XYZ file of C-alpha atoms in Angstrom:
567
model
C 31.874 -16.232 -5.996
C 29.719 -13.149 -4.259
C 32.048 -11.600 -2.102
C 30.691 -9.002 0.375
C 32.089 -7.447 3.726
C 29.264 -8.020 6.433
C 29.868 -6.486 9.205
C 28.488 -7.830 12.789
C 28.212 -4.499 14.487
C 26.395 -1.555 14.104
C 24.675 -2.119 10.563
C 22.036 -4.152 10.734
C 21.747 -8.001 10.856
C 24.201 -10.232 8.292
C 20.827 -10.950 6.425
C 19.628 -7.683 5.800
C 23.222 -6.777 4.965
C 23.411 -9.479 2.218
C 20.167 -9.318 0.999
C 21.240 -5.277 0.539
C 24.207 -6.475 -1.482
C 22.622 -8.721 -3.597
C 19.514 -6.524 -4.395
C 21.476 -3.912 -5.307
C 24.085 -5.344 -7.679
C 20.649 -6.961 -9.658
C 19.336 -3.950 -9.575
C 22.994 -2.445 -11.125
C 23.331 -5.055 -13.142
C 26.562 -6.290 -12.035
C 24.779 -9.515 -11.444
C 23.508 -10.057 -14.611
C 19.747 -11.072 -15.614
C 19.977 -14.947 -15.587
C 22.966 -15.807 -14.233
C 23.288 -18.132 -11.307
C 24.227 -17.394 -7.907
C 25.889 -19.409 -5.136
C 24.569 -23.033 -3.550
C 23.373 -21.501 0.058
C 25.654 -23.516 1.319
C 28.656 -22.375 -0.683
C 27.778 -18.996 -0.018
C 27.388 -19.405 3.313
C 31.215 -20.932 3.869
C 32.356 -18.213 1.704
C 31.187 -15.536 3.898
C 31.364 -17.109 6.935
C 27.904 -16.613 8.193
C 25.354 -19.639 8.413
C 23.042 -21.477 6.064
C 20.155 -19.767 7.322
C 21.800 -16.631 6.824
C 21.703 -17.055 3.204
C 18.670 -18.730 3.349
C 16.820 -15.534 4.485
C 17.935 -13.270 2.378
C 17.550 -15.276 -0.427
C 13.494 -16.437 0.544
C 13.456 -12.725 0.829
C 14.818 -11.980 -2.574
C 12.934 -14.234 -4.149
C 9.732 -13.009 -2.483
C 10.571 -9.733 -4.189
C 11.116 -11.190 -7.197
C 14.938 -10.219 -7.536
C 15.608 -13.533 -8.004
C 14.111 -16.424 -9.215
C 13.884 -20.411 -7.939
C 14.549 -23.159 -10.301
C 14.070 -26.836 -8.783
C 17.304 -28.686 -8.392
C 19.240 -25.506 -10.291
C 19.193 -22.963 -7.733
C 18.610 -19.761 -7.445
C 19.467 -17.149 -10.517
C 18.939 -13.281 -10.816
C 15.346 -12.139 -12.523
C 15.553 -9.884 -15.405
C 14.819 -6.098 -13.816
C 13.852 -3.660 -16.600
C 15.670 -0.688 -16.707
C 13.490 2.192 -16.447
C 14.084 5.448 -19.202
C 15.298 8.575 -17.271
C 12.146 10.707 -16.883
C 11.532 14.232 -15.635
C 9.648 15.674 -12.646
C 6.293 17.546 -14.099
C 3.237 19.023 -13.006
C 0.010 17.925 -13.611
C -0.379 17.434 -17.158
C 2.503 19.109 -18.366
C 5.095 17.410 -20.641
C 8.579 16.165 -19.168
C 11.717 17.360 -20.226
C 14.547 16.665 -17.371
C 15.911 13.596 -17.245
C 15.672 11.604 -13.831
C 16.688 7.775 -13.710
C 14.021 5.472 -11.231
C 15.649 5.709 -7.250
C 16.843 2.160 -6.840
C 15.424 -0.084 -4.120
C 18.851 -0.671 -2.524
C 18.424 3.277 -1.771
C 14.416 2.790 -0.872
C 15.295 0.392 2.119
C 17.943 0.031 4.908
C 19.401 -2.814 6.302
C 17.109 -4.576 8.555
C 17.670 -3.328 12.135
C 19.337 0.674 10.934
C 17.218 3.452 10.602
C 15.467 3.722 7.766
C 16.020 6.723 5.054
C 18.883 8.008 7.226
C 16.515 8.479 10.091
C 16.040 11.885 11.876
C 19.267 13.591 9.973
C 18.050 12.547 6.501
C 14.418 13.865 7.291
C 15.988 17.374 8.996
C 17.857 17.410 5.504
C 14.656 17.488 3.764
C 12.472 19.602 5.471
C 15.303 21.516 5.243
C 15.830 21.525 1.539
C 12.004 21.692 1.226
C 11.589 24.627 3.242
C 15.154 26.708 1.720
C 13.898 26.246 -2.019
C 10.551 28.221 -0.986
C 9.169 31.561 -2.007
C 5.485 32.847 -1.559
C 4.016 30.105 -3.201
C 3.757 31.089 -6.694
C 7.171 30.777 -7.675
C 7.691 32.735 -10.724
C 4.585 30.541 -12.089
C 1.856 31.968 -14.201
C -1.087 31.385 -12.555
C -2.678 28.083 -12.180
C 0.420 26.130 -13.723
C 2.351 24.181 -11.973
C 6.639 24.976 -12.365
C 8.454 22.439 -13.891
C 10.345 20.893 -10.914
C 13.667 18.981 -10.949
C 14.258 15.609 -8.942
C 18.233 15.143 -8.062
C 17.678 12.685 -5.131
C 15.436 10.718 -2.971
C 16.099 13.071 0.017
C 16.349 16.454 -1.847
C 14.535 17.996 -4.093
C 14.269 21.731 -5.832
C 10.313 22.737 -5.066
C 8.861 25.658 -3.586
C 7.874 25.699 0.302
C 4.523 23.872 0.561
C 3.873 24.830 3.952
C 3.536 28.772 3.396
C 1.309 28.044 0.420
C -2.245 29.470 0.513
C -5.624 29.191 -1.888
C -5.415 32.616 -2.479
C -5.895 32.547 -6.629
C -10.089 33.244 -7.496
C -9.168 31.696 -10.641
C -8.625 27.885 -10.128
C -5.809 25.762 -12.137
C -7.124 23.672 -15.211
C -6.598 20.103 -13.650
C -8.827 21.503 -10.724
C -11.533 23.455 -13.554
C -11.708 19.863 -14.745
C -12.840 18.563 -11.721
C -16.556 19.918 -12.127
C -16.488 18.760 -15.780
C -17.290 14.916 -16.730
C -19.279 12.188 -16.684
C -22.649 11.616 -14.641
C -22.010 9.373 -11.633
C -22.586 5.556 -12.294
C -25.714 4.825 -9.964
C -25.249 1.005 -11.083
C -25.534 -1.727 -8.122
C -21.838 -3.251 -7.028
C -21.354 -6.773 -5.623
C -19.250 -8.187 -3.071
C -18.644 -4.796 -0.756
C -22.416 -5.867 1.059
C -23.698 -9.112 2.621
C -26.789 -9.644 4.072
C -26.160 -10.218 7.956
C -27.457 -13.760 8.622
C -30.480 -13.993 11.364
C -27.809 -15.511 14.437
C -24.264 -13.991 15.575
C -21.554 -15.541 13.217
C -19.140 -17.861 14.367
C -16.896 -16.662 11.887
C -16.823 -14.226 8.768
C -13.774 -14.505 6.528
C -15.442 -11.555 3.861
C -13.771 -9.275 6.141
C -17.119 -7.148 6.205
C -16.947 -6.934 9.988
C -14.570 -5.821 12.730
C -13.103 -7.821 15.296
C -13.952 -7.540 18.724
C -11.170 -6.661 21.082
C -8.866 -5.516 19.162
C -8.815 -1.852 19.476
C -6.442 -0.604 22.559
C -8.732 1.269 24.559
C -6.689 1.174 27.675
C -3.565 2.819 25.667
C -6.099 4.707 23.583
C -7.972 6.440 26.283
C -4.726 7.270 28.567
C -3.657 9.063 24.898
C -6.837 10.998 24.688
C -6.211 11.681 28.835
C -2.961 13.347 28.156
C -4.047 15.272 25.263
C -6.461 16.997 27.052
C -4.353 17.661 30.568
C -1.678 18.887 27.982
C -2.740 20.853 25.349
C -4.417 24.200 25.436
C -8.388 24.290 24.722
C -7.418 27.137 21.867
C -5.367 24.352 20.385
C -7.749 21.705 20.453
C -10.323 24.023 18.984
C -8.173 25.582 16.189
C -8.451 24.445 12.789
C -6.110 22.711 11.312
C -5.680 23.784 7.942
C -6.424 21.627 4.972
C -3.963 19.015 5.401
C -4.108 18.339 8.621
C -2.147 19.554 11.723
C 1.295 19.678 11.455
C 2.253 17.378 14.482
C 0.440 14.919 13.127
C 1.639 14.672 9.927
C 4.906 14.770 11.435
C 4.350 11.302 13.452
C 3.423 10.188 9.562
C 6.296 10.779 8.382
C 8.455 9.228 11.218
C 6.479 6.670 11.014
C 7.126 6.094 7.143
C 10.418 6.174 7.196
C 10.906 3.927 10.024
C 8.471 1.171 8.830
C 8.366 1.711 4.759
C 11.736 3.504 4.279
C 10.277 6.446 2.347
C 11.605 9.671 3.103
C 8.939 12.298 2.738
C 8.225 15.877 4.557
C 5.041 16.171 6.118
C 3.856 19.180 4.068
C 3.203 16.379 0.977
C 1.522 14.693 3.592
C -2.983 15.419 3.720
C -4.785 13.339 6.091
C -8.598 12.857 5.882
C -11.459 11.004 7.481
C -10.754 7.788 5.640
C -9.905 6.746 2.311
C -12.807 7.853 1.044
C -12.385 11.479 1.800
C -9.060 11.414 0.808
C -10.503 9.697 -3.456
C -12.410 12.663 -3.506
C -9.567 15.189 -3.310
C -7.713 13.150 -5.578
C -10.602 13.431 -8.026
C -10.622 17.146 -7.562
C -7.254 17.537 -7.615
C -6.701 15.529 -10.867
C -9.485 16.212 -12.526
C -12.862 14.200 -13.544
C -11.816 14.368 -17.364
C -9.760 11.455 -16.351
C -10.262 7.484 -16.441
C -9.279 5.972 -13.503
C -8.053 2.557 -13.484
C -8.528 -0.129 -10.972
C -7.502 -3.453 -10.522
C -9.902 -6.486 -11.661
C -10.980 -8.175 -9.681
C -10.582 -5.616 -6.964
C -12.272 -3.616 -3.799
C -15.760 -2.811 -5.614
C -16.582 -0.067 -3.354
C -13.257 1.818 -4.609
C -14.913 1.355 -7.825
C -18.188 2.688 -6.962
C -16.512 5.523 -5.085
C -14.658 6.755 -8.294
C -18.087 6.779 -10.528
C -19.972 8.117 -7.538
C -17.194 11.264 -8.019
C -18.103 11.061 -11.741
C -15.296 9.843 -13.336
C -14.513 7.645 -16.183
C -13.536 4.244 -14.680
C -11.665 1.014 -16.228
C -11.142 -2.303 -14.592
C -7.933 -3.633 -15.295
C -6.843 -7.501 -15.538
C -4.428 -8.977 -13.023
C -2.422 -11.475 -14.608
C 0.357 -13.444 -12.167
C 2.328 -10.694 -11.161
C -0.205 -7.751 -10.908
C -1.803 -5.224 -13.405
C -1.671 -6.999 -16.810
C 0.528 -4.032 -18.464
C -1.282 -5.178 -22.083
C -4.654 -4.476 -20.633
C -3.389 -1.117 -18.526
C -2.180 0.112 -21.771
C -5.539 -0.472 -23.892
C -7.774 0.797 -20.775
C -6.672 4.464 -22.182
C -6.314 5.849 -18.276
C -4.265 8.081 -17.217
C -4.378 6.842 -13.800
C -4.301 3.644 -12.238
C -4.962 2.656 -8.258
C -2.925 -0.557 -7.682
C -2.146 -2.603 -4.522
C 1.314 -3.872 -4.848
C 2.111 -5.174 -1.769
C -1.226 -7.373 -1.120
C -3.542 -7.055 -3.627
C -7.421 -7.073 -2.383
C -8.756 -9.933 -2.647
C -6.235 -11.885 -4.790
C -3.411 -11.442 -2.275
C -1.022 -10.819 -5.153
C 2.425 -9.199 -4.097
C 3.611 -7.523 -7.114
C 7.469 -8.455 -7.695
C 9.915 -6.132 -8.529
C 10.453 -6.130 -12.407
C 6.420 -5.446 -12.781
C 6.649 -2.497 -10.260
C 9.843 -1.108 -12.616
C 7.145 -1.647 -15.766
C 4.474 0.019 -13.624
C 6.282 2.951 -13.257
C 7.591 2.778 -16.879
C 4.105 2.888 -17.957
C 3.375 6.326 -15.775
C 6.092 8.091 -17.436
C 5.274 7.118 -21.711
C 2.751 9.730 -21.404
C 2.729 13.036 -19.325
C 0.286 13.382 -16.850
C -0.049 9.578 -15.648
C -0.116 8.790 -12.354
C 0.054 5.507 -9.948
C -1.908 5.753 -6.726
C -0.378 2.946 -4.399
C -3.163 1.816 -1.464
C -1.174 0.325 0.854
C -3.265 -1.075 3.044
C -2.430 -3.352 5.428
C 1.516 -3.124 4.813
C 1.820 -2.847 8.819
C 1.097 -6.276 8.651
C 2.901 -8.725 6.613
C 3.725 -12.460 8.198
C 6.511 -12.989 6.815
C 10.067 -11.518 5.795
C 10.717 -7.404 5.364
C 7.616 -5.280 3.583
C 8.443 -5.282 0.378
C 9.292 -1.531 -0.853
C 6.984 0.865 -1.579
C 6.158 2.325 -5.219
C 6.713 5.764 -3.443
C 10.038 4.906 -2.213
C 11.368 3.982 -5.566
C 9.629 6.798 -7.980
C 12.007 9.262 -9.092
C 9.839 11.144 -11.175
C 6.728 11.756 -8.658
C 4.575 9.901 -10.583
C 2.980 7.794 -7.185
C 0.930 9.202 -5.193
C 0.661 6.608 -1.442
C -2.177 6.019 -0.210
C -3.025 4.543 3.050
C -5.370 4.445 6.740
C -5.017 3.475 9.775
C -8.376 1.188 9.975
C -7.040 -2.128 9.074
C -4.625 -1.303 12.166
C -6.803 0.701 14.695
C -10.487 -0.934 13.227
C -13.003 0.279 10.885
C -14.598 2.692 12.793
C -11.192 4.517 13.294
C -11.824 6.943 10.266
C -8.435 8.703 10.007
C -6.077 8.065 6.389
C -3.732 9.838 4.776
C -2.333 10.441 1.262
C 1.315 11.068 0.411
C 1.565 13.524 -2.678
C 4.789 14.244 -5.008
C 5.901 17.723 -4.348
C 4.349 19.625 -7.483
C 1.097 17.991 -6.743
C 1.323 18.953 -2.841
C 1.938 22.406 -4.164
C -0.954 22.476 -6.676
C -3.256 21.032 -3.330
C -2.068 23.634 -1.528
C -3.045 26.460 -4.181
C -6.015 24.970 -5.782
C -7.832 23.357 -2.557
C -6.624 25.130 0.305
C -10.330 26.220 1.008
C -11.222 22.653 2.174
C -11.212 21.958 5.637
C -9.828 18.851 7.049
C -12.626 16.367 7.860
C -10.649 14.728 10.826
C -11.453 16.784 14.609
C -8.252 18.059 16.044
C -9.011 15.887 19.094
C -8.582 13.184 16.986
C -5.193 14.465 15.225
C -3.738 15.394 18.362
C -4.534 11.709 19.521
C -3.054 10.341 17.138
C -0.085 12.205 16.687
C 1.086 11.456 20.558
C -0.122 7.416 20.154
C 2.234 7.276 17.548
C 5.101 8.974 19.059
C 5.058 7.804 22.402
C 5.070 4.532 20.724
C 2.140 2.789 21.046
C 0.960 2.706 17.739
C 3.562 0.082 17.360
C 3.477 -1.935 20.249
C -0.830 -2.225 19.135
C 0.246 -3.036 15.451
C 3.018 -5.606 16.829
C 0.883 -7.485 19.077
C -2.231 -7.240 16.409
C 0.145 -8.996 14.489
C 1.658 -11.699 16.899
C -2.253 -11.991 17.623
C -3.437 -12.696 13.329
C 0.091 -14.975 12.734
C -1.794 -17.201 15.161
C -5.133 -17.081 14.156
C -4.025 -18.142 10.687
C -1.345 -20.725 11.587
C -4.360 -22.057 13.721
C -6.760 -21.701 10.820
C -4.141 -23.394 8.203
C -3.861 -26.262 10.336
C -7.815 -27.069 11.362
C -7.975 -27.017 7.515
C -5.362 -29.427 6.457
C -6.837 -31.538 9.045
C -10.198 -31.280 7.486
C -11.530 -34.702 5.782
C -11.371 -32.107 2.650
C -7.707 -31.198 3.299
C -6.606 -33.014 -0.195
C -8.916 -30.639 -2.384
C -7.558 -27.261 -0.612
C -4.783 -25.038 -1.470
C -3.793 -21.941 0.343
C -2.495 -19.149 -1.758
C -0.502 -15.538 -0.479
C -0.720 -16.595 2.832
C 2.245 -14.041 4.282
C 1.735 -10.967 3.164
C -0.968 -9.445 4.722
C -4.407 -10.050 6.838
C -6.320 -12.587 4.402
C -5.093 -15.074 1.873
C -6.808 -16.921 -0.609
C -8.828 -20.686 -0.035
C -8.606 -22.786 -3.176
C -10.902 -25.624 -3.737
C -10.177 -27.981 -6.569
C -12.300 -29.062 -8.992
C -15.445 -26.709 -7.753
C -17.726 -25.589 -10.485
C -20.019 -21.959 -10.127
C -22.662 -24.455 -8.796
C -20.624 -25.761 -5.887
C -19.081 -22.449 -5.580
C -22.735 -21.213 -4.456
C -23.599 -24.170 -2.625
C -20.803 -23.570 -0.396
C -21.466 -20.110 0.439
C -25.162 -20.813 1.374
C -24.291 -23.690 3.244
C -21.341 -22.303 5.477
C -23.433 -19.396 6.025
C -26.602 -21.475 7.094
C -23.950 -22.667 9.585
C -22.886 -19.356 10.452
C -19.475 -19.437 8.550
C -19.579 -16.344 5.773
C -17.531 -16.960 2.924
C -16.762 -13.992 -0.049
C -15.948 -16.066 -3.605
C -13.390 -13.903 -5.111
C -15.875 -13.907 -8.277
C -17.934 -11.548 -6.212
C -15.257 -9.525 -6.552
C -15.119 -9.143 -10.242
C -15.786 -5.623 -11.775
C -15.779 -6.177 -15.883
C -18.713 -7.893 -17.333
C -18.104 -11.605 -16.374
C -15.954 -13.143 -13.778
C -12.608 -14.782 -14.631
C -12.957 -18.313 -14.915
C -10.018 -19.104 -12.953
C -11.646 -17.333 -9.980
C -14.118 -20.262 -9.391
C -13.596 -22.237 -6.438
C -11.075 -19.292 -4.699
C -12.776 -17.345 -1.675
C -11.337 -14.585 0.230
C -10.101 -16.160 3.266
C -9.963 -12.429 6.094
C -9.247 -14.072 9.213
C -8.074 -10.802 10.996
C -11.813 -10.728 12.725
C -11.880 -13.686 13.319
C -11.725 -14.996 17.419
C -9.099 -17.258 18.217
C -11.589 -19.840 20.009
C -13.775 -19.795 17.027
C -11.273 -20.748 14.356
C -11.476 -24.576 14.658
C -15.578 -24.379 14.262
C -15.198 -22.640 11.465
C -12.423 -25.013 9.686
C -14.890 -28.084 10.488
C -17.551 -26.246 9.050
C -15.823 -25.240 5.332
C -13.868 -28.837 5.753
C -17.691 -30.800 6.174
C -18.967 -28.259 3.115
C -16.024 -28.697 1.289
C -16.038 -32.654 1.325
């Protein structure tokens, strides 16, 4: 029988506790691959907590893919790869130390404590960030990077990245590579542009358009108010440098480790106006002699975006549990840009043994890299966001990826990348001449509406707001005379799930979208979505269900509609 000492003060709640415990002795092993665990009930009067207790934390586990669900077995542990011990390397160069993955158990805290040790732990990095530094070359020759040594998640040996400046007239190879390559692919992409019907939409679940109402402008403009009164007009006129101002990046990182439990110091931090901004630097930081990966079927602007920078790019399969590793491993790139915690347009939530093979994958050969877009990880429905890639890489092989305009609306161009410290360093040195493309208005906006707290209270009740919308939506649809040919896939881990009608064909498939749409309901097939030669047949008869637009008074309209198309 598990036996673990919970404790009811001061450490979080009894679930997160035991859902701690058992991840971690999976994770170790001690648990071993297969076996089974308690009834919920006989772990539950073992421990003294209640049912629901266990319940929780196992849902949660599950979710994660920790553990698995038999019917009328029970629950037993998954089998978690063990990742090889890797080193910490610059960009192409060949690994040599020998770093074991950070577990998850160390990636996450206890629901309700402070994540990554809160503000001690991030002091202690900054700290150990700041008292490994020199001028900024190190002891390097010139455009190399050093050969860098990870002993923790919260401290590692680099140079200071802060006091780093483009002062070298000869650039680094990765960044020489970035004028070299390809010719940009000018070929047409579907699925990221509709044609706006002739009357206002009742609803549009392609998630091509913003909702109205959303944005906090009350909260936003006192922000912008303050700003001004408080800060100097040299201030607001100063540049920022190339990775944005420092105070901002700082609210990043708080807000990181509080919501995603990654511990990072905001000098790996570079924010940008938008993701797209923010591809191009990666292009130019990694070089265009690269193939970029990207998951099929997947976000066919990012696709377009990539060749548009000239690169080499390679859709990748999804099979059930993310990037087919098979088809990552024959795609011959070096890179790959993933969504693991809700996969565009799929919905997919890569479990935890795929993530370990993920990152197994970025180490066989030096030089590979995983570029985690994390979307819309502010708002999952259910249970704790899953951990990041970042927060379990020990070998800075992710680089995170993420913006604020699923949260704040599309319009609100501000993102932000996340680097591993030899390739914050390299940024530092090999692009320090760009200039940040966000207005230090903006930054200094943002920074205070995320540290006076506001950012959260907006994300917290634009979630409250989108769990309604879809319960709402869920149920008009299972009411629908067409409720017995619909399934509902993904449906808690982020703003849009997936709509599956049985037994549609391509025809019906195209039927439907004209029809809803003639009624002013826009659907997106997920087939739009594919980005290799022909669709996967097992996309036919899934759409793309992005309700987070959608108004609250409009969703039963809409349901009727897709139920009377549907039927």
């Amino acid at each position: 029988m598990l036996t673990y000492e919970l404790r009811r003060e001061g450490a979080g709640t009894l679930q997160g506790q035991l859902y701690a415990f058992i991840r971690a002795d999976v994770e170790s092993g001690v648990i071993a691959a297969g076996e089974r665990l308690p009834s919920r009930r006989a772990l539950a009067r073992h421990l003294g907590v209640s049912v629901i207790t266990v319940e929780g934390a196992y849902g949660q586990l599950v979710a994660e893919g920790y553990l698995e669900s038999r019917e009328r077995r029970g629950f037993f542990a998954a089998d978690i790869p063990r990742a090889p011990a890797y080193g910490v390397v610059g960009v192409g160069a060949q690994c040599s130390s020998g770093v074991p993955v950070k577990p998850l158990s160390d990636a996450v805290p206890a629901a309700g404590s402070t994540a990554g040790g809160g503000a001690n732990a991030s002091a202690a990095r900054s700290a150990s960030l700041e008292a490994h530094g020199g001028s900024g070359s190190g002891g390097a020759k010139k455009g190399k990077n050093t050969l860098l040594t990870c002993t923790d998640g919260a401290s590692r040996a680099i140079s200071s990245i802060e006091n780093i400046t483009f002062s070298s007239p000869a650039p680094s190879r990765a960044f020489a590579a970035g004028f070299s390559g390809p010719a940009p692919s000018r070929g047409p992409e579907a699925g990221f542009s509709s044609p706006a019907p002739s009357r206002e939409l009742v609803a549009d679940f392609s998630g091509a358009t913003a909702g109205e109402g959303l944005f906090p402008y009350a909260a936003w403009a006192r922000t912008i108010r303050r700003v001004l009164a408080d800060e100097s007009e040299r201030t607001l006129l100063a540049a920022s440098g190339p990775r944005g101002s420092l105070a901002l990046r700082r609210a990043i990182a708080d807000h990181l480790r509080g919501f995603r439990g990654m511990v990072v110091d905001p000098a790996q931090i570079v924010v940008g106006a938008g993701a797209q901004a923010l591809y191009h630097l990666l292009v130019l930081l990694l070089g265009r002699s690269r193939r970029f990966a990207v998951e099929d079927p997947g976000y066919p602007r990012l696709a377009a975006t990539y060749r548009a920078e000239g690169v080499s790019v390679a859709p990748v399969a999804l099979d059930a549990e993310g990037p087919s590793l098979s088809a990552l491993r024959a795609s011959g790139a070096s890179v790959l840009h993933c969504m693991p915690s809700h996969q565009f347009p799929t919905g997919l939530v890569t479990p935890a043994p795929r993530r370990y093979e993920l990152l197994a994958w970025a180490v066989e050969e030096p030089g590979r890299y995983l570029v985690e877009d994390d979307y819309d990880c502010e708002f999952r429905m259910a249970g704790r966001p899953l951990p990041s890639l970042q927060s379990i890489d020990g070998a800075e092989r992710v680089i995170y990826l993420n913006t604020f305009t699923k949260s704040l609306g599309a319009a609100f161009r501000i993102g932000y990348m996340v680097l591993p410290p030899h390739l914050a360093r390299a940024f530092a040195r090999d692009l320090g001449f760009h200039a940040c493309t966000v207005g230090a208005l903006e930054q200094a906006a943002l920074a205070r509406f995320i540290e006076s707290g506001d950012y959260e209270r907006h994300v917290n009740r634009t979630r409250a707001r989108s769990r309604r919308v879809r319960d709402a939506l869920l149920d008009a649809l299972r009411a629908t005379p067409a409720a017995d040919r619909l399934a509902f896939e993904h449906v808690d881990a982020g703003l849009h799930f997936v709509l599956h009608v049985r037994g549609m064909d391509a025809r019906g498939q195209e039927d439907l979208v004209a029809r809803a749409l003639s009624r002013s309901v826009r659907m997106a097939p997920l087939a739009s979505y594919a980005l290799g030669s022909a669709a996967d047949p097992s996309l036919t008869g899934r759409f793309l269900m992005a309700y987070g637009s959608v108004q609250e008074q409009n969703v039963a309209a809409a349901a009727r509609v897709i139920g009377d198309e549907c039927g």
